[in-house]
Short mmCIF file of C-alpha atoms in Angstrom, two decimals:
data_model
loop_
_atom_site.label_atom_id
_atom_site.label_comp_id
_atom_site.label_asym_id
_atom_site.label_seq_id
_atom_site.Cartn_x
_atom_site.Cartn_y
_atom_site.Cartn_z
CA UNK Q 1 -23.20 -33.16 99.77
CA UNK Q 2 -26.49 -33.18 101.92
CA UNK Q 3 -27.16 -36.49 101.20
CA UNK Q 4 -23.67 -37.72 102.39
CA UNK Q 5 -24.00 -35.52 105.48
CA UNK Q 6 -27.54 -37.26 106.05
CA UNK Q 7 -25.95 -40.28 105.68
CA UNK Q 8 -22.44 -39.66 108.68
CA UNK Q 9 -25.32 -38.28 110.65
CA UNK Q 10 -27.40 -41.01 110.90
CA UNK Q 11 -24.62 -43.78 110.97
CA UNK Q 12 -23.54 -42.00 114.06
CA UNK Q 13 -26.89 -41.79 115.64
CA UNK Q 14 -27.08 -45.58 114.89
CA UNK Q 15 -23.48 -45.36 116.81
CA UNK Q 16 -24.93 -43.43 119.79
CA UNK Q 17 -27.49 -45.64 120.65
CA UNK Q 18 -25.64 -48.93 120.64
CA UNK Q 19 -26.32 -50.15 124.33
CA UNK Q 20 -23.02 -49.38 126.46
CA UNK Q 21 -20.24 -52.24 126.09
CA UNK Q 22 -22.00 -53.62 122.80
CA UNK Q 23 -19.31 -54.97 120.93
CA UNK Q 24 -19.27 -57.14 117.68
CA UNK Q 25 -18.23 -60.96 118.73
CA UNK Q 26 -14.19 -61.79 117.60
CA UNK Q 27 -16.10 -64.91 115.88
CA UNK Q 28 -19.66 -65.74 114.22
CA UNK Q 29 -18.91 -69.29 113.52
CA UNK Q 30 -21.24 -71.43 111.19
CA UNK Q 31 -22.92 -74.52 112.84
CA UNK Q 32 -24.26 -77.10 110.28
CA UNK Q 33 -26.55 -79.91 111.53
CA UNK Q 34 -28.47 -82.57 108.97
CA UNK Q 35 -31.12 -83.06 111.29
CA UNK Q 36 -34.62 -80.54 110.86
CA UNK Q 37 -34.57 -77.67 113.27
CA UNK Q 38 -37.14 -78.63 115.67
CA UNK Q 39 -35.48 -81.85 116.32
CA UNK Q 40 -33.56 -82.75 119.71
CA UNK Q 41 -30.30 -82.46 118.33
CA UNK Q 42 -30.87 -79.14 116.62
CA UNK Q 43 -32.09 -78.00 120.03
CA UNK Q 44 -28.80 -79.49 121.72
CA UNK Q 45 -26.50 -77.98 119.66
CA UNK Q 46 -27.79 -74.08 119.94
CA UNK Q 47 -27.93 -74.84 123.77
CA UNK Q 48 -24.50 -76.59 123.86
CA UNK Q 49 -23.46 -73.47 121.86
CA UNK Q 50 -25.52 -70.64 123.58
CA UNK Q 51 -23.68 -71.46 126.42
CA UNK Q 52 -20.10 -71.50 124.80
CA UNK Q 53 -21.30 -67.80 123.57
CA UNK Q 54 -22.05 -66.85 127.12
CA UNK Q 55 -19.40 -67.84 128.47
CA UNK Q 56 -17.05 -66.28 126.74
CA UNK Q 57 -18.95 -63.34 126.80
CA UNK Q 58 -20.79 -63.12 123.84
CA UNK Q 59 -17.24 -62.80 121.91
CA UNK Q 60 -18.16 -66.05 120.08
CA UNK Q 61 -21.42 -66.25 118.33
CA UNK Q 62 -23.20 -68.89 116.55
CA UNK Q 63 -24.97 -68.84 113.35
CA UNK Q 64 -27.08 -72.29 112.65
CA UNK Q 65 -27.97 -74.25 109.79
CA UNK Q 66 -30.41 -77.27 110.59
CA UNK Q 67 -31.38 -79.57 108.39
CA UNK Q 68 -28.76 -80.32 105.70
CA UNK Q 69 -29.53 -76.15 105.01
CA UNK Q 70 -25.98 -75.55 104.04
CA UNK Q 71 -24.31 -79.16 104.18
CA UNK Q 72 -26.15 -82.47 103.78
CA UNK Q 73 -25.35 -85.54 105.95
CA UNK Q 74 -22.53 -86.64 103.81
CA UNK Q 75 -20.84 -83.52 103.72
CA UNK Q 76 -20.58 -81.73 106.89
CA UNK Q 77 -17.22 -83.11 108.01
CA UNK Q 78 -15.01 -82.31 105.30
CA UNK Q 79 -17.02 -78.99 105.17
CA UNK Q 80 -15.58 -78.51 109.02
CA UNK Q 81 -12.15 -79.83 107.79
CA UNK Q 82 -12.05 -77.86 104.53
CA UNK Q 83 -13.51 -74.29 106.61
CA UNK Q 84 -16.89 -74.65 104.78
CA UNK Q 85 -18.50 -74.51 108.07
CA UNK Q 86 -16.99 -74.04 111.47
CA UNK Q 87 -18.81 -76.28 113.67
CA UNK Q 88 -20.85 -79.97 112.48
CA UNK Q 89 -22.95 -82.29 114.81
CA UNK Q 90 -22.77 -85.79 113.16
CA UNK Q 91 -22.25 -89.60 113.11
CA UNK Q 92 -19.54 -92.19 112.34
CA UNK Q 93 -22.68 -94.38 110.81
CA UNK Q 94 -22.74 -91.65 107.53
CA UNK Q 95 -18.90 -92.60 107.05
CA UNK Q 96 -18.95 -96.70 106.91
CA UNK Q 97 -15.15 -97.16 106.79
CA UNK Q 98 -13.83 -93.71 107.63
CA UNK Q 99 -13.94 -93.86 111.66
CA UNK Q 100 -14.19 -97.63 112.16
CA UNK Q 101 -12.25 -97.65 115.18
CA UNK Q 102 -14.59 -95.25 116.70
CA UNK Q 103 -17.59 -97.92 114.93
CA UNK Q 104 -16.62 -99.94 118.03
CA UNK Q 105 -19.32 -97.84 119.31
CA UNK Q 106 -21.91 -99.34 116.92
CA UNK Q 107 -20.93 -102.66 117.73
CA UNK Q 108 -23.87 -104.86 119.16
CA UNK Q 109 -23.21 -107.08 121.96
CA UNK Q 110 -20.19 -104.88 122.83
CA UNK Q 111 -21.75 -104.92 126.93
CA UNK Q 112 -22.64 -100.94 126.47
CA UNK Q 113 -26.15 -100.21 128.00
CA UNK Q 114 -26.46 -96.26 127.96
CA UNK Q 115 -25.77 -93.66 125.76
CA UNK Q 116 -24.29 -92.39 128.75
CA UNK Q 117 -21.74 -95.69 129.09
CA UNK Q 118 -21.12 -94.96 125.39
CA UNK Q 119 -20.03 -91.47 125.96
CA UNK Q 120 -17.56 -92.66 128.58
CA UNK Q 121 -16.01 -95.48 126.46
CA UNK Q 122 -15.89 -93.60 123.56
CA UNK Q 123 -13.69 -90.02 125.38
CA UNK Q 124 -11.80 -92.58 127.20
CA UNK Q 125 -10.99 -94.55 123.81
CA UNK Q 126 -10.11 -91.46 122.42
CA UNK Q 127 -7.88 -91.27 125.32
CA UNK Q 128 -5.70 -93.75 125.40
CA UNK Q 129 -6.40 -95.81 122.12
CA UNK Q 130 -3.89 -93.51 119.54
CA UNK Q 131 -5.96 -94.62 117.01
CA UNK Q 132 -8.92 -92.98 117.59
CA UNK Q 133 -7.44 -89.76 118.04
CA UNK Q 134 -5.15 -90.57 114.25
CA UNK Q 135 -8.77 -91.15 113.01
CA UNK Q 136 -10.62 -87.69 114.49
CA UNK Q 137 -7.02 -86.15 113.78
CA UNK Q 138 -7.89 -83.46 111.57
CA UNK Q 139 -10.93 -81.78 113.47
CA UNK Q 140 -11.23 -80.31 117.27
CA UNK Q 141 -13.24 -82.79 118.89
CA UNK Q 142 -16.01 -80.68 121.08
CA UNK Q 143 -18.12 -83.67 122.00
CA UNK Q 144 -17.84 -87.50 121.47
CA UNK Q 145 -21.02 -88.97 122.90
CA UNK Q 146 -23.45 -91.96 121.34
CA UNK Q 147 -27.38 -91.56 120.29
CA UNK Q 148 -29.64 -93.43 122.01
CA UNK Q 149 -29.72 -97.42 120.61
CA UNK Q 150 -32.19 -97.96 118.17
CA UNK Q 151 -34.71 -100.00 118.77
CA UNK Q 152 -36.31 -102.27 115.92
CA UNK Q 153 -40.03 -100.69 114.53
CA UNK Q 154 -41.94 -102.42 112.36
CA UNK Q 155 -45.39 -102.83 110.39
CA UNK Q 156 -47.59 -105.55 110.19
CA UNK Q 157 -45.05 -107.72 111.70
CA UNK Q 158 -45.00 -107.89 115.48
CA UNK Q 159 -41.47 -109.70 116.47
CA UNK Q 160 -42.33 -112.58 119.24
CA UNK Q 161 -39.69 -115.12 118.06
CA UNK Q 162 -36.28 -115.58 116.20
CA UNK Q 163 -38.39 -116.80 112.87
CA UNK Q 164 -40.43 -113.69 112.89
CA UNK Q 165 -37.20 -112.06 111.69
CA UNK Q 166 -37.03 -114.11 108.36
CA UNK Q 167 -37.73 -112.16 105.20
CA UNK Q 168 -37.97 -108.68 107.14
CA UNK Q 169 -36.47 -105.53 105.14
CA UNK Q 170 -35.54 -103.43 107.68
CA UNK Q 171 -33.50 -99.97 107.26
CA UNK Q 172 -30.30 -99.90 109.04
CA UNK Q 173 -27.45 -97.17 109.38
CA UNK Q 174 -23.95 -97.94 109.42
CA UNK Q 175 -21.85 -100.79 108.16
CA UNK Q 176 -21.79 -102.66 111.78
CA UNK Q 177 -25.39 -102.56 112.52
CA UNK Q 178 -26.14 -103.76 109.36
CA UNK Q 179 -24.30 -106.94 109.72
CA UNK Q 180 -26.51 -107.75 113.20
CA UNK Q 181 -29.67 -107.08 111.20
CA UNK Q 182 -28.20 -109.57 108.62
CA UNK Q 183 -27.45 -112.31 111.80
CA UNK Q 184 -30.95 -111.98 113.11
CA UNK Q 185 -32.03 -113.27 109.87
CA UNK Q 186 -33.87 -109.82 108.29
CA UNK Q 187 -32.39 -108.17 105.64
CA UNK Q 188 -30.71 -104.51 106.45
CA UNK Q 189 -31.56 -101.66 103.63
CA UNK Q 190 -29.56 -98.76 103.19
CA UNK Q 191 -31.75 -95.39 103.09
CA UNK Q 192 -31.51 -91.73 104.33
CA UNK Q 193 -33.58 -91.44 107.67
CA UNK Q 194 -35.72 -88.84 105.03
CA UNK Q 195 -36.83 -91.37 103.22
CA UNK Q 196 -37.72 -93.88 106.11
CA UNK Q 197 -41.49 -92.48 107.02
CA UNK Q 198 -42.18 -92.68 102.81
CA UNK Q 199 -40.45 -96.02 102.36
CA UNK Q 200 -42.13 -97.65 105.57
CA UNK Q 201 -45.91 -95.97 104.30
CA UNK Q 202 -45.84 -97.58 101.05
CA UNK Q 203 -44.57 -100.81 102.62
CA UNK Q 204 -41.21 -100.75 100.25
CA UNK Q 205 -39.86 -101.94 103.59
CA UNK Q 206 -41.01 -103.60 106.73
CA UNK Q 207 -39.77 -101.51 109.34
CA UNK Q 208 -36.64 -99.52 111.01
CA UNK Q 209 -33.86 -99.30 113.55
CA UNK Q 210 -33.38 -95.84 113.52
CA UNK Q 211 -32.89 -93.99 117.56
CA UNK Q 212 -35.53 -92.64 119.50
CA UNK Q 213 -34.16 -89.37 118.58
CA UNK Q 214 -34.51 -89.80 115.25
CA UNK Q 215 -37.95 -91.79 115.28
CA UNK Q 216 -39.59 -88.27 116.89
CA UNK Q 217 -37.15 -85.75 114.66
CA UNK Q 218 -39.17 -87.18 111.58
CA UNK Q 219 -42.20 -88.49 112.86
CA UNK Q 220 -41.84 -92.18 112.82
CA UNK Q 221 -43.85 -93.16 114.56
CA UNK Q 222 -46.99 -92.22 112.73
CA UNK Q 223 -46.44 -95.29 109.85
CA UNK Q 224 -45.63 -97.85 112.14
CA UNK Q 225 -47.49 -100.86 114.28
CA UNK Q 226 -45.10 -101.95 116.67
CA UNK Q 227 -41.61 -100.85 118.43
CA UNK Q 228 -39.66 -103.94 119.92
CA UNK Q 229 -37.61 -102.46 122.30
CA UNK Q 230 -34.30 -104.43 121.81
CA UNK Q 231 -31.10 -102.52 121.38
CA UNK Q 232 -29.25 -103.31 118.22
CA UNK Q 233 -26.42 -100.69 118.86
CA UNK Q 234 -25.48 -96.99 119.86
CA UNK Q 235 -24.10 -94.97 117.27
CA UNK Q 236 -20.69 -93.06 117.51
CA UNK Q 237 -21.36 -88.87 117.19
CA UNK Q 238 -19.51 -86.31 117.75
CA UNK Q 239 -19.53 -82.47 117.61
CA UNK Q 240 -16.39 -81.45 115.89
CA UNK Q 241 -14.93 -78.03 114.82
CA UNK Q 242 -12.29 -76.51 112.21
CA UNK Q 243 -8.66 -77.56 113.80
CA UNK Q 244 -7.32 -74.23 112.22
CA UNK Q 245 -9.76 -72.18 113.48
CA UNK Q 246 -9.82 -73.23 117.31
CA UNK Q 247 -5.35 -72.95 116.76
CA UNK Q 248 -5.94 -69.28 115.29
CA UNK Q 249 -7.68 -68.08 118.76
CA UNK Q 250 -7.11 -66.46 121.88
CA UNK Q 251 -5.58 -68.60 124.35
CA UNK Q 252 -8.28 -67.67 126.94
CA UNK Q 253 -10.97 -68.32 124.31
CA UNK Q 254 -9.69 -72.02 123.89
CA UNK Q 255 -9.96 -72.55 127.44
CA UNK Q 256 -13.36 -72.16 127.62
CA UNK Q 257 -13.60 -74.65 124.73
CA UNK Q 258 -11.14 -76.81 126.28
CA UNK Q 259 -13.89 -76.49 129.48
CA UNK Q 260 -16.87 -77.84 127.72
CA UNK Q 261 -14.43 -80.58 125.39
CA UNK Q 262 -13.12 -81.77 128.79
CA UNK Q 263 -16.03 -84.00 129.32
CA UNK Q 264 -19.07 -81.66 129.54
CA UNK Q 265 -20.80 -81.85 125.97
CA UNK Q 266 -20.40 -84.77 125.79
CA UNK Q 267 -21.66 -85.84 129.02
CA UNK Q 268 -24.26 -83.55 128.33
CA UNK Q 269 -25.40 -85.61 124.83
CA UNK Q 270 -25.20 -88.77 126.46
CA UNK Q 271 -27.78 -87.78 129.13
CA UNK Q 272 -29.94 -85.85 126.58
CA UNK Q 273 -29.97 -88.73 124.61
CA UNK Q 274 -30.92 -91.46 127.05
CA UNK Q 275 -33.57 -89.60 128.10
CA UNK Q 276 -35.02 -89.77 124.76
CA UNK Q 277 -35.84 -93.57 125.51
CA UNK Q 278 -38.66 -92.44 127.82
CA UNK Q 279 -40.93 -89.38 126.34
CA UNK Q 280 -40.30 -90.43 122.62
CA UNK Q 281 -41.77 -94.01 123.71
CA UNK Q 282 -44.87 -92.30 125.37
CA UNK Q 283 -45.18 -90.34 121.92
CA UNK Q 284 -44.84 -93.46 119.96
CA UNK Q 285 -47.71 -95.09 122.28
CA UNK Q 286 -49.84 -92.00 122.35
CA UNK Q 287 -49.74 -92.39 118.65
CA UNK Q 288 -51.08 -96.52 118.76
CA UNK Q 289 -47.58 -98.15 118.57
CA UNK Q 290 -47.15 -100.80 120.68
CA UNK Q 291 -43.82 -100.39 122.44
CA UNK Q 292 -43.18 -104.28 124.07
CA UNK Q 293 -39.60 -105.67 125.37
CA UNK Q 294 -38.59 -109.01 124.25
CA UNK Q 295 -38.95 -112.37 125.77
CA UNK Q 296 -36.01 -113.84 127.71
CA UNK Q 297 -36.00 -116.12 125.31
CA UNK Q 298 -35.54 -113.68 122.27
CA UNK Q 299 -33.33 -111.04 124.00
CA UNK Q 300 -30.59 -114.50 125.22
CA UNK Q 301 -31.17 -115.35 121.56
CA UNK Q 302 -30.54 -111.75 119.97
CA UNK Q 303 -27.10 -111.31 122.15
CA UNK Q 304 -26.27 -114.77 122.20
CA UNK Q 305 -22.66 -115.54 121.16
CA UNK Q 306 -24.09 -117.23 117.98
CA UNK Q 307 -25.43 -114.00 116.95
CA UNK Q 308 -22.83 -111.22 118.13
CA UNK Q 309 -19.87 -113.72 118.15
CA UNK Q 310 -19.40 -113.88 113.95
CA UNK Q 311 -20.29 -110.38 113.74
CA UNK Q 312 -17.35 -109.36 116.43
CA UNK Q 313 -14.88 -111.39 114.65
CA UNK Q 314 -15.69 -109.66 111.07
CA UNK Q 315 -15.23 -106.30 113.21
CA UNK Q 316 -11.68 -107.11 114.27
CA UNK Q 317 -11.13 -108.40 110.49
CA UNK Q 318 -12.64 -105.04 109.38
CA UNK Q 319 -9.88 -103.32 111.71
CA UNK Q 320 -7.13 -105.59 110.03
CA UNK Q 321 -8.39 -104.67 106.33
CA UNK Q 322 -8.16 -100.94 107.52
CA UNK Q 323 -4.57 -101.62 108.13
CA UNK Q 324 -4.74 -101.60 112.19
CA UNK Q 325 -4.05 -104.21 114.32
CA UNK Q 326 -7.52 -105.47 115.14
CA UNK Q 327 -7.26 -107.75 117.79
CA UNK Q 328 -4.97 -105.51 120.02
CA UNK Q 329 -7.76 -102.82 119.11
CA UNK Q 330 -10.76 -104.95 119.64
CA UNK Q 331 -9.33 -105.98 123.20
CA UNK Q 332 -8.34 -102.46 124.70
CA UNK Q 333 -11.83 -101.33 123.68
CA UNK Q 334 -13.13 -104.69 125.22
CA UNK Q 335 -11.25 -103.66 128.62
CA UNK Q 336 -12.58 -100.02 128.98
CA UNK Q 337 -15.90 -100.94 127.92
CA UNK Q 338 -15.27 -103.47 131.63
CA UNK Q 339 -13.67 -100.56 133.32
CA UNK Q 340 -16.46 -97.96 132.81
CA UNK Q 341 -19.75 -100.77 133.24
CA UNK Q 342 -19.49 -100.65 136.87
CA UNK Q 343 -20.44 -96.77 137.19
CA UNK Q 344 -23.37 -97.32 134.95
CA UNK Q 345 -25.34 -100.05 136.53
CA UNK Q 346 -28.03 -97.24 137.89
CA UNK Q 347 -28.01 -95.45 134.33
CA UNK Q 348 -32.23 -97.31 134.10
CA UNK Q 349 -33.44 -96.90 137.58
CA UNK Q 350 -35.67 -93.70 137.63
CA UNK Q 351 -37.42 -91.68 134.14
CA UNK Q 352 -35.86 -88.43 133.50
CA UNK Q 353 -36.34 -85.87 130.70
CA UNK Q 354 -33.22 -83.60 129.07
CA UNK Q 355 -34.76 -80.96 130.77
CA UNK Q 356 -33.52 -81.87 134.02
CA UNK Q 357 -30.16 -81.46 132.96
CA UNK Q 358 -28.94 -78.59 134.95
CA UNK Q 359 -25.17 -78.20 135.62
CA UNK Q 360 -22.53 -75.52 134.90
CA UNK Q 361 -20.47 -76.02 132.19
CA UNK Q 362 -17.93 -74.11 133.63
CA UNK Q 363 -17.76 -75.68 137.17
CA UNK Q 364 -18.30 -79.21 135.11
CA UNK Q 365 -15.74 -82.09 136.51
CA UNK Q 366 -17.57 -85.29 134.75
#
């Protein structure tokens, strides 16, 4: 009897000293991430998060798990869909086949210069292309943004001239990106970014095309000799949650969701993202890479119509197989990619760092 009256007594002391207007949240949702937790990403989606939870009052709060903790790569979608997690960042180039409208992202020589541009093609694809939205149809799309393009690092090799690209293994993501690595003549390899930094040490292959996101998340920089900066393609991402879970809540809890869907996180990616283009390339040269932009020669060659032509025409085909009608799909994408490039020609024309990205979320307009 003393023991349970020790025990009321100090549960309600615990009680009394709860700061006034403490509450528990309505939701703790799960947030699964592959990436490590000191990476950019990681640190994107607690902020992009943080400041869901504050604005809605702490009644939403966030648990994370970085690093493939509770779902690896592979998995964290149909753990969103299937209520194993809540919340996933990811990428259509995990899911060759899955999202391939949304691959249009990935596709080189598609005119998109930014990972801002990308973020604006992509939401307005989702838009007003029905397929897109059939494809993302059974998650809550928070974000749709694009990493930065991934530029192509190598060893040993230092890539001057179309040739130089002959007998090169060089890791690619995604089914579209691969195919450009196959046109410039090198030969695209399929590996988790884990296993790049290993792989490119023991010279099993001859160099990369991950994003300058991912070359700092894991260090790859450390391996390598040289960083051409030549953009083989963005990557479609998106931060998605359970479509059951945002239904089942407050009305004035999905509006300030609906706020940061309506353009800000992913706006907010797209920036973060671009930015990475600067201060990861400093890292990569503070660490002996040399970072060097191709000749005019190499870059006409790399986006000529010879190259990107063939590998545009297997995309539309790759459409067709998936049962769409590729050409119609190929050409609206095509037209908004022309609409949006005029608002983007000043994306390059002064450094800036994530940091500087300072805007309400909840004032936000695009």
């Amino acid at each position: 009897m003393k023991k349970t009256l020790a025990l009321i007594i100090a549960v309600l002391m615990c009680v009394a000293i709860l700061p006034l207007g403490a509450a528990a949240a309505d939701y703790d949702l799960v947030v699964v991430n592959h990436d490590a937790s000191t990476s950019m990403c990681e640190l994107y989606i607690e902020t992009l998060c943080n400041q869901i939870a504050e604005a809605t009052d702490g009644r939403i709060e966030f648990t994370f798990n970085p690093g493939g903790s509770l779902l690896g790569a592979t998995e964290t979608m149909d753990g969103v869909k299937d209520g194993m997690a809540d919340i996933c960042w990811s990428c259509t180039s995990f899911f060759g086949g899955r999202f391939p409208v949304s691959e249009f992202i990935n596709l080189c020589g598609n005119g998109i210069t930014s990972a801002r541009m990308a973020t604006d093609v992509y939401q307005k694809m989702y838009e007003e292309i029905p397929e897109v939205a059939a494809e993302l149809g059974d998650w809550y799309p928070i974000a749709l943004h694009a990493c930065s393009y991934g530029p192509i690092s190598t060893i040993k090799t230092k890539i001057e001239a179309p040739e130089d690209f002959k007998g090169l293994q060089i890791r690619t993501a995604g089914t579209v990106a691969a195919k450009y690595i196959e046109a410039l003549g090198a030969t695209p390899i399929t590996i988790p970014t884990s296993d790049v930094y290993e792989s490119v040490s023991k010279g099993v292959i001859d160099g990369f095309t991950n994003d300058w996101h991912n070359i700092d998340c894991f260090k790859l920089y450390e391996p390598i000799d040289y960083c051409l900066d030549l953009p083989v393609s963005f990557t479609s991402c998106f931060v998605m949650m359970n479509k059951d879970l945002y239904n089942g809540m407050d009305d004035d809890l999905k509006a300030v969701i609906d706020q940061f869907a309506a353009g800000y996180a992913g706006d907010m990616a797209g920036y973060w993202w671009d930015s990475c283009n600067y201060w990861v390339a400093d890292k990569m040269e503070e660490n002996g890479v040399e970072v060097y932009e191709p000749s005019e020669d190499l870059k006409a060659w790399a986006q000529s119509d010879e190259i990107v032509g063939p590998i545009h025409e297997w995309y539309i085909q790759y459409l067709n197989d998936a049962g769409l009608d590729g050409q119609a799909i190929y050409d609206k994408c095509m037209e908004i990619v022309a609409e949006i490039a005029p608002a983007h020609e000043a994306d390059w024309d002064a450094e800036f760092n994530y940091a500087d990205w300072d805007v309400d979320p909840m004032t936000y307009e695009g």
